[in-house]
Structure formats: C-alpha cells, structure tokens
C-alpha cells in the first residue's frame, strides 16, 4: 500500500519497514498485557496479589500516576485558550495526545480493577453521592470525552481526511469552539485531580494519609491538583524530547519549550513550598494528635525517611529551581535532568500516597505490610505504556502533531 | 441516575453530584452539536474551499 498520501506534506518519515518493525515489537508487548487483562477478566481478581488488607496496589498507583502525568493537557489548554499563551500552540497537540493516552489508560486500568467491567455503568446509574471516587469517575469519563473532542480535529487534519469537505469543515468548526472544551477540561480536571488526593486525605483511620481540612476538602485535595498542573508539563516536555531524540529532528522551537518549562518551574516551586508546609504541620501537629511520631511512618527499610527527602528536595526543590532560572532552562542537560526528576517526583508522590498508606502499620500489633504484584498486575501496568507508544508513533507519522516541524526541518 | 429512579433523593448531595455531571455532559453535547450542525450548513452552503487554516 502506498502510504504517501497519508503522511503530512513537507515532512520526512522513516521507511515503512522500519516503522512496521518498531510497531511489531511494541504490539508484542501490548499483546502480553492484553493476555493478562483477559486472564483477570476471565478468572477474576484472584490473578492479582491484592487482598482485603492491601486493596490499593500497583494499578491504583499507575492510575494516579498517569492521571497526574496527563495533567499537561488541561494545564496547557488553560494556558493557551484561557490565559492566551499562544506560543504553547506549538506543543499543545502533543499535550492533547498524551492526555488522551493517559486518560484512556486510566479508564482501562479502572475497567480491569473493578473485576467485572460489565457492571462499570453502575457507578453512573447507582451513584454513591457521598464518595469522592464517584466524583473522580464522573470527571474522568467526562474529561476523557473532552480530550477525545480535542484530539478529533488533529486526526481530521490528516491529508487524506482533510480533502473531504465535511471533515475539513468539522475540524475547522471544532477548532473555533475549542476554548469552551478547554475551559470544561480545566473545570473537570480541578475536581478529579483534587478528589484523588482527597481520597487519601479523608482516611482518618490511616494517620499517614489523613490531613487537616478546609471546609470539606483535605489539604491533599489542593496539593494533588497543584502537583498535576506543575509536573504534567514536565512529562509533555519529556515526551517531546524523547520524540526528537528518536526521530533525530527538532520538532518544537526552544521558545515554546522554555516558556512551558518556566511556568512548570514556578508551579513546582510554589507547590513544593505548600507541600513542605503541609508536611511540617502533619508531622508536628496532626500525626502526634493521633498518637504517632513522624519516624513511626518511616521505620521500614523500604519506606524510610529518604523517600520523603527524595520527594520534596531531590524531585521537588531541585527541578523547580532549575526550571525557574534562565540558565537552567537553556542548558539542555539541566533541563532534561529537571524534567526527569519532575516526572519521577510526581510518580513517587502518588506511590507514597497509595502504596505506603497501605503498608504503614496502624495498630501496635501490626507489622509493615509487604506487597509484591503478580505478573498479571505488572503486565497490565505495562500495557498502557505499549499502547501509548503505539498511539504516539501513529500520531507522529500520520498527523501534523508538531506545527513547527516543516519550518525546523526543511526538505531540500 | 435520574430523578425518576427509585434511589433518587432530593438532597444536596444528589443535586451537586448529578447536577455537575449533567452540566458537564450538556456543555460537551451542545458544543459538539453546534460544530456538527454548523459543518452541515457550511457544506450545504457550498463553502467547501479548503484555503482557511486552523491555527
């Protein structure tokens, strides 16, 4: 099949056999995950190592991590369409693709996690209106619809589709009202990112997670939204840089990357200051009030105080300080280090707020809980990664994801 | 869940949760309906030139 008409004009792509080989490798990994998913749906949750004592496991961490990393989509939409940072239009397409992948992955993980996906609609029809997770499910589903709507115009810009007047006009008209969808996405993201943090913060039976409240919202509600907006852009920049490395092409001008990195840096610094204040108050007021000292929560060889230091200092203050300084942003090594630390930092935060919460002993007769995921859990966690690689590869090959690509890489 | 379901109660929790869901779905639905209807008008009105850019 001649695929030239499908590839955007004026850009160069790798040969068909190279692309097919790459897709075959990634698809093999994907199929491994699909097989594990089939086992879980067919045989049940006994295929995992979760139990009544440890009900939040690897999946829930992966779920929270991809939702935080996908935060670059709503935050770039907010900055571009509402604040008016037009420079970010050069990177927003990729942010939307990443957001689409992250949120579809999150929904897939939830579909696996509920064990009986045929009853997934119960959460909408028989909603428990006292649960933060109900709000998360509502917002997650609606925001995925918004991301799909934001992704459609990009798909319709494929040269073959763009020739059809209906698709061409639909793409144009959807672009025209994109600000409404972006604003809806910001509204939905604020609440579901926050409620994911709120779930941990209201666990008064688990002093490691419990936090003080502002009205009905625990501090973790605000910290989760803040951290997703702060670290999400790091992941968008990281994927851009990896794509540039693989394709050996400059795809986005430095001005857009540096602006996004600068905003991300200020968000990280303000977030990590708020996080530090929250941690100090929790360590010296909240936890002692419930009969615990700070070191009670870090008395394990796995979960030691180094984790807290890594999250706040190494993956918080350091990347934040690098990204807010002009010299830091313009040095490619420091920029890469900062965005990688940022991505690790937010993933570590979600790990701690899910897995460590379950591992810390609550009663004096409890031991630290050690949990190892089964291979089915690992495979279904790797599944979204393979799926993401496939979607990004197809999007980059057949869609004009990077508006500046032609200008930066002229074909002789 | 709709108000005619047996589980429904006219309390603040149901109004906030379900109201928020319907509100978001209404905006998404209205936005897409507008884009599709306008596209049909554009196509039927003969505005099928493809020179106007998106960005």
PDB file of N, CA and C in Angstrom, chain A residues 5-85:
ATOM      1  N   UNK A   5       0.117   9.434   0.504  1.00  0.00           N
ATOM      2  CA  UNK A   5      -0.983  10.396   0.690  1.00  0.00           C
ATOM      3  C   UNK A   5      -1.419  10.553   2.147  1.00  0.00           C
ATOM      4  N   UNK A   6      -1.070   9.590   2.990  1.00  0.00           N
ATOM      5  CA  UNK A   6      -1.482   9.660   4.402  1.00  0.00           C
ATOM      6  C   UNK A   6      -0.517  10.488   5.247  1.00  0.00           C
ATOM      7  N   UNK A   7       0.704  10.668   4.734  1.00  0.00           N
ATOM      8  CA  UNK A   7       1.723  11.382   5.509  1.00  0.00           C
ATOM      9  C   UNK A   7       1.632  12.880   5.211  1.00  0.00           C
ATOM     10  N   UNK A   8       1.648  13.726   6.253  1.00  0.00           N
ATOM     11  CA  UNK A   8       1.537  15.174   6.013  1.00  0.00           C
ATOM     12  C   UNK A   8       2.596  15.673   5.035  1.00  0.00           C
ATOM     13  N   UNK A   9       2.203  16.645   4.219  1.00  0.00           N
ATOM     14  CA  UNK A   9       3.119  17.162   3.188  1.00  0.00           C
ATOM     15  C   UNK A   9       4.277  17.925   3.823  1.00  0.00           C
ATOM     16  N   UNK A  10       5.448  17.815   3.203  1.00  0.00           N
ATOM     17  CA  UNK A  10       6.604  18.618   3.616  1.00  0.00           C
ATOM     18  C   UNK A  10       7.367  18.078   4.803  1.00  0.00           C
ATOM     19  N   UNK A  11       7.051  16.857   5.238  1.00  0.00           N
ATOM     20  CA  UNK A  11       7.810  16.272   6.352  1.00  0.00           C
ATOM     21  C   UNK A  11       8.360  14.911   5.929  1.00  0.00           C
ATOM     22  N   UNK A  12       9.429  14.515   6.582  1.00  0.00           N
ATOM     23  CA  UNK A  12      10.063  13.244   6.245  1.00  0.00           C
ATOM     24  C   UNK A  12       9.792  12.230   7.356  1.00  0.00           C
ATOM     25  N   UNK A  13       9.510  11.001   6.980  1.00  0.00           N
ATOM     26  CA  UNK A  13       9.268   9.934   7.948  1.00  0.00           C
ATOM     27  C   UNK A  13      10.182   8.751   7.641  1.00  0.00           C
ATOM     28  N   UNK A  14      10.389   7.880   8.635  1.00  0.00           N
ATOM     29  CA  UNK A  14      11.242   6.715   8.421  1.00  0.00           C
ATOM     30  C   UNK A  14      10.558   5.772   7.419  1.00  0.00           C
ATOM     31  N   UNK A  15      11.337   4.783   6.920  1.00  0.00           N
ATOM     32  CA  UNK A  15      10.772   3.892   5.905  1.00  0.00           C
ATOM     33  C   UNK A  15       9.674   3.019   6.512  1.00  0.00           C
ATOM     34  N   UNK A  16       8.865   2.464   5.623  1.00  0.00           N
ATOM     35  CA  UNK A  16       7.719   1.674   6.066  1.00  0.00           C
ATOM     36  C   UNK A  16       8.156   0.431   6.853  1.00  0.00           C
ATOM     37  N   UNK A  17       9.248  -0.209   6.407  1.00  0.00           N
ATOM     38  CA  UNK A  17       9.665  -1.435   7.094  1.00  0.00           C
ATOM     39  C   UNK A  17      10.236  -1.132   8.474  1.00  0.00           C
ATOM     40  N   UNK A  18      10.928  -0.004   8.598  1.00  0.00           N
ATOM     41  CA  UNK A  18      11.442   0.387   9.925  1.00  0.00           C
ATOM     42  C   UNK A  18      10.265   0.624  10.882  1.00  0.00           C
ATOM     43  N   UNK A  19       9.272   1.335  10.378  1.00  0.00           N
ATOM     44  CA  UNK A  19       8.100   1.640  11.199  1.00  0.00           C
ATOM     45  C   UNK A  19       7.347   0.354  11.562  1.00  0.00           C
ATOM     46  N   UNK A  20       7.219  -0.540  10.590  1.00  0.00           N
ATOM     47  CA  UNK A  20       6.496  -1.799  10.831  1.00  0.00           C
ATOM     48  C   UNK A  20       7.220  -2.643  11.877  1.00  0.00           C
ATOM     49  N   UNK A  21       8.551  -2.680  11.792  1.00  0.00           N
ATOM     50  CA  UNK A  21       9.349  -3.452  12.764  1.00  0.00           C
ATOM     51  C   UNK A  21       9.131  -2.912  14.175  1.00  0.00           C
ATOM     52  N   UNK A  22       9.216  -1.588  14.314  1.00  0.00           N
ATOM     53  CA  UNK A  22       9.007  -0.935  15.613  1.00  0.00           C
ATOM     54  C   UNK A  22       7.607  -1.241  16.152  1.00  0.00           C
ATOM     55  N   UNK A  23       6.611  -1.145  15.262  1.00  0.00           N
ATOM     56  CA  UNK A  23       5.242  -1.395  15.689  1.00  0.00           C
ATOM     57  C   UNK A  23       5.040  -2.860  16.098  1.00  0.00           C
ATOM     58  N   UNK A  24       5.745  -3.767  15.414  1.00  0.00           N
ATOM     59  CA  UNK A  24       5.620  -5.189  15.742  1.00  0.00           C
ATOM     60  C   UNK A  24       6.150  -5.461  17.158  1.00  0.00           C
ATOM     61  N   UNK A  25       7.280  -4.834  17.493  1.00  0.00           N
ATOM     62  CA  UNK A  25       7.875  -5.033  18.823  1.00  0.00           C
ATOM     63  C   UNK A  25       6.921  -4.512  19.903  1.00  0.00           C
ATOM     64  N   UNK A  26       6.420  -3.299  19.701  1.00  0.00           N
ATOM     65  CA  UNK A  26       5.548  -2.697  20.715  1.00  0.00           C
ATOM     66  C   UNK A  26       4.226  -3.464  20.807  1.00  0.00           C
ATOM     67  N   UNK A  27       3.731  -3.926  19.664  1.00  0.00           N
ATOM     68  CA  UNK A  27       2.476  -4.681  19.670  1.00  0.00           C
ATOM     69  C   UNK A  27       2.637  -6.003  20.435  1.00  0.00           C
ATOM     70  N   UNK A  28       3.822  -6.622  20.350  1.00  0.00           N
ATOM     71  CA  UNK A  28       4.061  -7.861  21.097  1.00  0.00           C
ATOM     72  C   UNK A  28       3.931  -7.604  22.605  1.00  0.00           C
ATOM     73  N   UNK A  29       4.480  -6.482  23.061  1.00  0.00           N
ATOM     74  CA  UNK A  29       4.368  -6.125  24.484  1.00  0.00           C
ATOM     75  C   UNK A  29       2.894  -5.871  24.835  1.00  0.00           C
ATOM     76  N   UNK A  30       2.217  -5.169  23.937  1.00  0.00           N
ATOM     77  CA  UNK A  30       0.797  -4.872  24.142  1.00  0.00           C
ATOM     78  C   UNK A  30      -0.015  -6.165  24.288  1.00  0.00           C
ATOM     79  N   UNK A  31       0.298  -7.138  23.435  1.00  0.00           N
ATOM     80  CA  UNK A  31      -0.462  -8.407  23.467  1.00  0.00           C
ATOM     81  C   UNK A  31      -0.229  -9.163  24.775  1.00  0.00           C
ATOM     82  N   UNK A  32       0.995  -9.043  25.315  1.00  0.00           N
ATOM     83  CA  UNK A  32       1.285  -9.650  26.626  1.00  0.00           C
ATOM     84  C   UNK A  32       0.343  -9.054  27.682  1.00  0.00           C
ATOM     85  N   UNK A  33       0.185  -7.743  27.654  1.00  0.00           N
ATOM     86  CA  UNK A  33      -0.716  -7.071  28.592  1.00  0.00           C
ATOM     87  C   UNK A  33      -2.162  -7.453  28.354  1.00  0.00           C
ATOM     88  N   UNK A  34      -2.534  -7.582  27.081  1.00  0.00           N
ATOM     89  CA  UNK A  34      -3.922  -7.938  26.755  1.00  0.00           C
ATOM     90  C   UNK A  34      -4.226  -9.353  27.260  1.00  0.00           C
ATOM     91  N   UNK A  35      -3.235 -10.247  27.155  1.00  0.00           N
ATOM     92  CA  UNK A  35      -3.426 -11.620  27.652  1.00  0.00           C
ATOM     93  C   UNK A  35      -3.659 -11.600  29.175  1.00  0.00           C
ATOM     94  N   UNK A  36      -2.851 -10.806  29.873  1.00  0.00           N
ATOM     95  CA  UNK A  36      -3.016 -10.706  31.335  1.00  0.00           C
ATOM     96  C   UNK A  36      -4.379 -10.109  31.676  1.00  0.00           C
ATOM     97  N   UNK A  37      -4.793  -9.121  30.883  1.00  0.00           N
ATOM     98  CA  UNK A  37      -6.101  -8.497  31.096  1.00  0.00           C
ATOM     99  C   UNK A  37      -7.219  -9.529  30.901  1.00  0.00           C
ATOM    100  N   UNK A  38      -7.058 -10.353  29.868  1.00  0.00           N
ATOM    101  CA  UNK A  38      -8.044 -11.407  29.605  1.00  0.00           C
ATOM    102  C   UNK A  38      -8.136 -12.367  30.805  1.00  0.00           C
ATOM    103  N   UNK A  39      -6.962 -12.746  31.342  1.00  0.00           N
ATOM    104  CA  UNK A  39      -6.951 -13.661  32.489  1.00  0.00           C
ATOM    105  C   UNK A  39      -7.707 -13.063  33.676  1.00  0.00           C
ATOM    106  N   UNK A  40      -7.474 -11.773  33.902  1.00  0.00           N
ATOM    107  CA  UNK A  40      -8.116 -11.123  35.061  1.00  0.00           C
ATOM    108  C   UNK A  40      -9.621 -11.025  34.857  1.00  0.00           C
ATOM    109  N   UNK A  41     -10.024 -10.693  33.662  1.00  0.00           N
ATOM    110  CA  UNK A  41     -11.466 -10.595  33.408  1.00  0.00           C
ATOM    111  C   UNK A  41     -12.122 -11.980  33.407  1.00  0.00           C
ATOM    112  N   UNK A  42     -11.398 -12.975  32.907  1.00  0.00           N
ATOM    113  CA  UNK A  42     -11.987 -14.320  32.794  1.00  0.00           C
ATOM    114  C   UNK A  42     -11.965 -15.057  34.130  1.00  0.00           C
ATOM    115  N   UNK A  43     -10.801 -14.973  34.821  1.00  0.00           N
ATOM    116  CA  UNK A  43     -10.660 -15.750  36.061  1.00  0.00           C
ATOM    117  C   UNK A  43     -10.954 -14.941  37.316  1.00  0.00           C
ATOM    118  N   UNK A  44     -10.827 -13.627  37.224  1.00  0.00           N
ATOM    119  CA  UNK A  44     -11.148 -12.788  38.379  1.00  0.00           C
ATOM    120  C   UNK A  44      -9.932 -12.159  39.026  1.00  0.00           C
ATOM    121  N   UNK A  45     -10.166 -11.401  40.090  1.00  0.00           N
ATOM    122  CA  UNK A  45      -9.091 -10.653  40.753  1.00  0.00           C
ATOM    123  C   UNK A  45      -8.161 -11.561  41.563  1.00  0.00           C
ATOM    124  N   UNK A  46      -8.454 -12.873  41.602  1.00  0.00           N
ATOM    125  CA  UNK A  46      -7.505 -13.792  42.266  1.00  0.00           C
ATOM    126  C   UNK A  46      -6.199 -13.899  41.469  1.00  0.00           C
ATOM    127  N   UNK A  47      -6.193 -13.338  40.272  1.00  0.00           N
ATOM    128  CA  UNK A  47      -4.964 -13.306  39.468  1.00  0.00           C
ATOM    129  C   UNK A  47      -3.976 -12.245  39.975  1.00  0.00           C
ATOM    130  N   UNK A  48      -4.427 -11.411  40.903  1.00  0.00           N
ATOM    131  CA  UNK A  48      -3.552 -10.366  41.456  1.00  0.00           C
ATOM    132  C   UNK A  48      -3.112 -10.772  42.860  1.00  0.00           C
ATOM    133  N   UNK A  49      -2.188 -10.001  43.414  1.00  0.00           N
ATOM    134  CA  UNK A  49      -1.761 -10.257  44.795  1.00  0.00           C
ATOM    135  C   UNK A  49      -2.422  -9.301  45.787  1.00  0.00           C
ATOM    136  N   UNK A  50      -3.473  -8.644  45.346  1.00  0.00           N
ATOM    137  CA  UNK A  50      -4.208  -7.784  46.267  1.00  0.00           C
ATOM    138  C   UNK A  50      -5.056  -8.659  47.202  1.00  0.00           C
ATOM    139  N   UNK A  51      -5.344  -8.136  48.376  1.00  0.00           N
ATOM    140  CA  UNK A  51      -6.236  -8.844  49.296  1.00  0.00           C
ATOM    141  C   UNK A  51      -6.972  -7.815  50.157  1.00  0.00           C
ATOM    142  N   UNK A  52      -7.724  -8.274  51.132  1.00  0.00           N
ATOM    143  CA  UNK A  52      -8.522  -7.344  51.928  1.00  0.00           C
ATOM    144  C   UNK A  52      -7.656  -6.349  52.706  1.00  0.00           C
ATOM    145  N   UNK A  53      -6.420  -6.757  53.047  1.00  0.00           N
ATOM    146  CA  UNK A  53      -5.540  -5.868  53.806  1.00  0.00           C
ATOM    147  C   UNK A  53      -4.821  -4.881  52.894  1.00  0.00           C
ATOM    148  N   UNK A  54      -4.686  -5.253  51.643  1.00  0.00           N
ATOM    149  CA  UNK A  54      -3.900  -4.422  50.719  1.00  0.00           C
ATOM    150  C   UNK A  54      -4.687  -4.287  49.410  1.00  0.00           C
ATOM    151  N   UNK A  55      -5.691  -3.446  49.463  1.00  0.00           N
ATOM    152  CA  UNK A  55      -6.620  -3.354  48.342  1.00  0.00           C
ATOM    153  C   UNK A  55      -6.250  -2.337  47.289  1.00  0.00           C
ATOM    154  N   UNK A  56      -5.356  -1.418  47.631  1.00  0.00           N
ATOM    155  CA  UNK A  56      -4.864  -0.446  46.648  1.00  0.00           C
ATOM    156  C   UNK A  56      -3.467  -0.890  46.253  1.00  0.00           C
ATOM    157  N   UNK A  57      -3.289  -1.346  45.038  1.00  0.00           N
ATOM    158  CA  UNK A  57      -1.970  -1.865  44.692  1.00  0.00           C
ATOM    159  C   UNK A  57      -1.420  -1.170  43.456  1.00  0.00           C
ATOM    160  N   UNK A  58      -0.590  -1.927  42.741  1.00  0.00           N
ATOM    161  CA  UNK A  58       0.170  -1.333  41.632  1.00  0.00           C
ATOM    162  C   UNK A  58      -0.729  -0.581  40.653  1.00  0.00           C
ATOM    163  N   UNK A  59      -1.900  -1.126  40.345  1.00  0.00           N
ATOM    164  CA  UNK A  59      -2.790  -0.477  39.380  1.00  0.00           C
ATOM    165  C   UNK A  59      -3.193   0.920  39.815  1.00  0.00           C
ATOM    166  N   UNK A  60      -3.537   1.027  41.093  1.00  0.00           N
ATOM    167  CA  UNK A  60      -4.043   2.322  41.551  1.00  0.00           C
ATOM    168  C   UNK A  60      -2.920   3.349  41.522  1.00  0.00           C
ATOM    169  N   UNK A  61      -1.701   2.896  41.835  1.00  0.00           N
ATOM    170  CA  UNK A  61      -0.566   3.814  41.670  1.00  0.00           C
ATOM    171  C   UNK A  61      -0.446   4.224  40.203  1.00  0.00           C
ATOM    172  N   UNK A  62      -0.483   3.229  39.293  1.00  0.00           N
ATOM    173  CA  UNK A  62      -0.351   3.536  37.863  1.00  0.00           C
ATOM    174  C   UNK A  62      -1.473   4.471  37.424  1.00  0.00           C
ATOM    175  N   UNK A  63      -2.662   4.234  37.940  1.00  0.00           N
ATOM    176  CA  UNK A  63      -3.815   5.055  37.597  1.00  0.00           C
ATOM    177  C   UNK A  63      -3.589   6.511  38.011  1.00  0.00           C
ATOM    178  N   UNK A  64      -3.173   6.691  39.267  1.00  0.00           N
ATOM    179  CA  UNK A  64      -2.953   8.051  39.764  1.00  0.00           C
ATOM    180  C   UNK A  64      -1.768   8.716  39.068  1.00  0.00           C
ATOM    181  N   UNK A  65      -0.737   7.907  38.770  1.00  0.00           N
ATOM    182  CA  UNK A  65       0.461   8.477  38.132  1.00  0.00           C
ATOM    183  C   UNK A  65       0.141   8.948  36.709  1.00  0.00           C
ATOM    184  N   UNK A  66      -0.570   8.124  35.923  1.00  0.00           N
ATOM    185  CA  UNK A  66      -0.857   8.554  34.541  1.00  0.00           C
ATOM    186  C   UNK A  66      -1.809   9.756  34.528  1.00  0.00           C
ATOM    187  N   UNK A  67      -2.696   9.816  35.505  1.00  0.00           N
ATOM    188  CA  UNK A  67      -3.605  10.970  35.559  1.00  0.00           C
ATOM    189  C   UNK A  67      -2.820  12.245  35.881  1.00  0.00           C
ATOM    190  N   UNK A  68      -1.847  12.131  36.786  1.00  0.00           N
ATOM    191  CA  UNK A  68      -1.022  13.302  37.113  1.00  0.00           C
ATOM    192  C   UNK A  68      -0.149  13.687  35.920  1.00  0.00           C
ATOM    193  N   UNK A  69       0.456  12.691  35.275  1.00  0.00           N
ATOM    194  CA  UNK A  69       1.356  12.983  34.145  1.00  0.00           C
ATOM    195  C   UNK A  69       0.575  13.539  32.948  1.00  0.00           C
ATOM    196  N   UNK A  70      -0.684  13.117  32.840  1.00  0.00           N
ATOM    197  CA  UNK A  70      -1.527  13.651  31.758  1.00  0.00           C
ATOM    198  C   UNK A  70      -2.035  15.055  32.055  1.00  0.00           C
ATOM    199  N   UNK A  71      -1.683  15.587  33.221  1.00  0.00           N
ATOM    200  CA  UNK A  71      -2.137  16.929  33.612  1.00  0.00           C
ATOM    201  C   UNK A  71      -1.618  18.029  32.696  1.00  0.00           C
ATOM    202  N   UNK A  72      -0.588  17.712  31.911  1.00  0.00           N
ATOM    203  CA  UNK A  72      -0.073  18.699  30.954  1.00  0.00           C
ATOM    204  C   UNK A  72      -1.131  19.111  29.951  1.00  0.00           C
ATOM    205  N   UNK A  73      -2.107  18.239  29.687  1.00  0.00           N
ATOM    206  CA  UNK A  73      -3.134  18.538  28.684  1.00  0.00           C
ATOM    207  C   UNK A  73      -4.069  19.646  29.177  1.00  0.00           C
ATOM    208  N   UNK A  74      -4.603  19.474  30.388  1.00  0.00           N
ATOM    209  CA  UNK A  74      -5.540  20.505  30.853  1.00  0.00           C
ATOM    210  C   UNK A  74      -4.818  21.808  31.162  1.00  0.00           C
ATOM    211  N   UNK A  75      -3.570  21.701  31.655  1.00  0.00           N
ATOM    212  CA  UNK A  75      -2.871  22.928  32.029  1.00  0.00           C
ATOM    213  C   UNK A  75      -2.418  23.696  30.784  1.00  0.00           C
ATOM    214  N   UNK A  76      -1.967  22.971  29.745  1.00  0.00           N
ATOM    215  CA  UNK A  76      -1.577  23.677  28.509  1.00  0.00           C
ATOM    216  C   UNK A  76      -2.820  24.258  27.831  1.00  0.00           C
ATOM    217  N   UNK A  77      -3.961  23.551  27.916  1.00  0.00           N
ATOM    218  CA  UNK A  77      -5.214  24.083  27.372  1.00  0.00           C
ATOM    219  C   UNK A  77      -5.620  25.353  28.097  1.00  0.00           C
ATOM    220  N   UNK A  78      -5.475  25.341  29.416  1.00  0.00           N
ATOM    221  CA  UNK A  78      -5.786  26.520  30.231  1.00  0.00           C
ATOM    222  C   UNK A  78      -4.883  27.703  29.843  1.00  0.00           C
ATOM    223  N   UNK A  79      -3.581  27.423  29.720  1.00  0.00           N
ATOM    224  CA  UNK A  79      -2.634  28.496  29.397  1.00  0.00           C
ATOM    225  C   UNK A  79      -2.845  29.034  27.986  1.00  0.00           C
ATOM    226  N   UNK A  80      -3.160  28.135  27.038  1.00  0.00           N
ATOM    227  CA  UNK A  80      -3.285  28.561  25.642  1.00  0.00           C
ATOM    228  C   UNK A  80      -4.613  29.268  25.390  1.00  0.00           C
ATOM    229  N   UNK A  81      -5.716  28.619  25.759  1.00  0.00           N
ATOM    230  CA  UNK A  81      -7.028  29.136  25.358  1.00  0.00           C
ATOM    231  C   UNK A  81      -7.619  30.135  26.348  1.00  0.00           C
ATOM    232  N   UNK A  82      -7.221  30.067  27.599  1.00  0.00           N
ATOM    233  CA  UNK A  82      -7.841  30.958  28.591  1.00  0.00           C
ATOM    234  C   UNK A  82      -6.895  32.099  28.986  1.00  0.00           C
ATOM    235  N   UNK A  83      -5.607  31.750  29.255  1.00  0.00           N
ATOM    236  CA  UNK A  83      -4.648  32.802  29.612  1.00  0.00           C
ATOM    237  C   UNK A  83      -4.137  33.512  28.351  1.00  0.00           C
ATOM    238  N   UNK A  84      -4.099  32.794  27.224  1.00  0.00           N
ATOM    239  CA  UNK A  84      -3.669  33.416  25.962  1.00  0.00           C
ATOM    240  C   UNK A  84      -2.195  33.289  25.654  1.00  0.00           C
ATOM    241  N   UNK A  85      -1.547  32.237  26.145  1.00  0.00           N
ATOM    242  CA  UNK A  85      -0.127  31.993  25.824  1.00  0.00           C
ATOM    243  C   UNK A  85      -0.056  31.282  24.468  1.00  0.00           C
TER     244      UNK A  85
END
